[in-house]
């Protein structure tokens, strides 16, 4: 379905209103509170906000089997005050304008327009403006949805990313905050005492000396993303910490990396006090129906290619789909808008592409409704 000019103008206005509302992962309250009355005013009287701050609404089908359609409301930006929005002839500029407000807004309007048509689909369509997709949000939103509706969900679509992308394989990851503590002391008079920085850097060197598992078609990586610690130039560091992760599309490789990381942590524990906190746990796929995955991916490729001006590609990714995929539920992430700079303050979106996003979402959902 192509958006009329009236719908396009409505999407633009809604996007500009929504995107400035701050919504860091875990603090989506304000965006959720904005969306709920809007959905109710559109006739989704049973829309509600769950305990994970997801906004949920439905188009009832003939059965209670569910097709889940989601777009996330959280941003990577910690801002708790309105986000800065700029506009020119062609584009909108704002942190989070594409990722994922650029998918959420067309999905909202698409759900309303599809309800208006009055078709009663076979499956029930559960829509989610979900929380905590980004970073340390750790997929809390989608995990809660899968916990509540999991065994009823047949397939899941996450609308997220630009129109040239489809994510149809899950990159799992484990993320840790590791803190080293030692007695420390004066750098001159206590010389020889263990330094937390020394212990931490030894761990980092061992991580970077790891060989990742090599398996055809699978990719495994690791990273130490941040380090901090120490007191001053003349103090033996009493504490130092890092955020580190490993990722893989393969379950066995994730288990292997876990073992190697913990060998390193355990080795360091012989020299200092080590505190390990799991701050991220994103599962990878657990054998979902390959035939269904191919059907969904091919349909998305066909629809997105119709509107994208450049070739559409499939990738493995770390998205909301990780959660249904890990439960054996076929799930793909469908990109919708034209823009760039996701996760940066320079992010932009091409205004006209809201029409393409709307078409991609309605056509994907219509295909599911008619199956
Ligand atoms: Zn996103």
PDB file of C-alpha atoms and ligand atoms in Angstrom, residues 72 74 76 98-101 103 133-134 158-161 318-320 333 337 342-343, ligand 1:
ATOM      1  CA  UNK A  72      11.730  -0.256  19.429  1.00  0.00           C
ATOM      2  CA  UNK A  74      14.477   3.246  23.089  1.00  0.00           C
ATOM      3  CA  UNK A  76      21.267   4.680  22.569  1.00  0.00           C
ATOM      4  CA  UNK A  98      15.922   6.577  11.871  1.00  0.00           C
ATOM      5  CA  UNK A  99      16.818   4.024  14.544  1.00  0.00           C
ATOM      6  CA  UNK A 100      14.134   3.361  15.350  1.00  0.00           C
ATOM      7  CA  UNK A 101      11.572   6.171  15.179  1.00  0.00           C
ATOM      8  CA  UNK A 103      10.320   2.474  11.508  1.00  0.00           C
ATOM      9  CA  UNK A 133      16.597  -3.021  22.253  1.00  0.00           C
ATOM     10  CA  UNK A 134      19.804  -1.014  22.429  1.00  0.00           C
ATOM     11  CA  UNK A 158      11.142  -6.456  13.898  1.00  0.00           C
ATOM     12  CA  UNK A 159      11.041  -3.254  11.839  1.00  0.00           C
ATOM     13  CA  UNK A 160      14.421  -1.678  12.458  1.00  0.00           C
ATOM     14  CA  UNK A 161      17.230  -0.284  10.311  1.00  0.00           C
ATOM     15  CA  UNK A 318      22.159  -8.394  17.118  1.00  0.00           C
ATOM     16  CA  UNK A 319      18.542  -7.281  17.104  1.00  0.00           C
ATOM     17  CA  UNK A 320      15.270  -7.899  18.895  1.00  0.00           C
ATOM     18  CA  UNK A 333      14.500  -7.788  11.036  1.00  0.00           C
ATOM     19  CA  UNK A 337      13.768   4.007   5.839  1.00  0.00           C
ATOM     20  CA  UNK A 342      22.480   5.463  13.439  1.00  0.00           C
ATOM     21  CA  UNK A 343      23.913   5.634  16.997  1.00  0.00           C
TER      22      UNK A 343
HETATM   23 ZN1  LIG B   1      17.414  -0.121  16.201  1.00  0.00          ZN
END
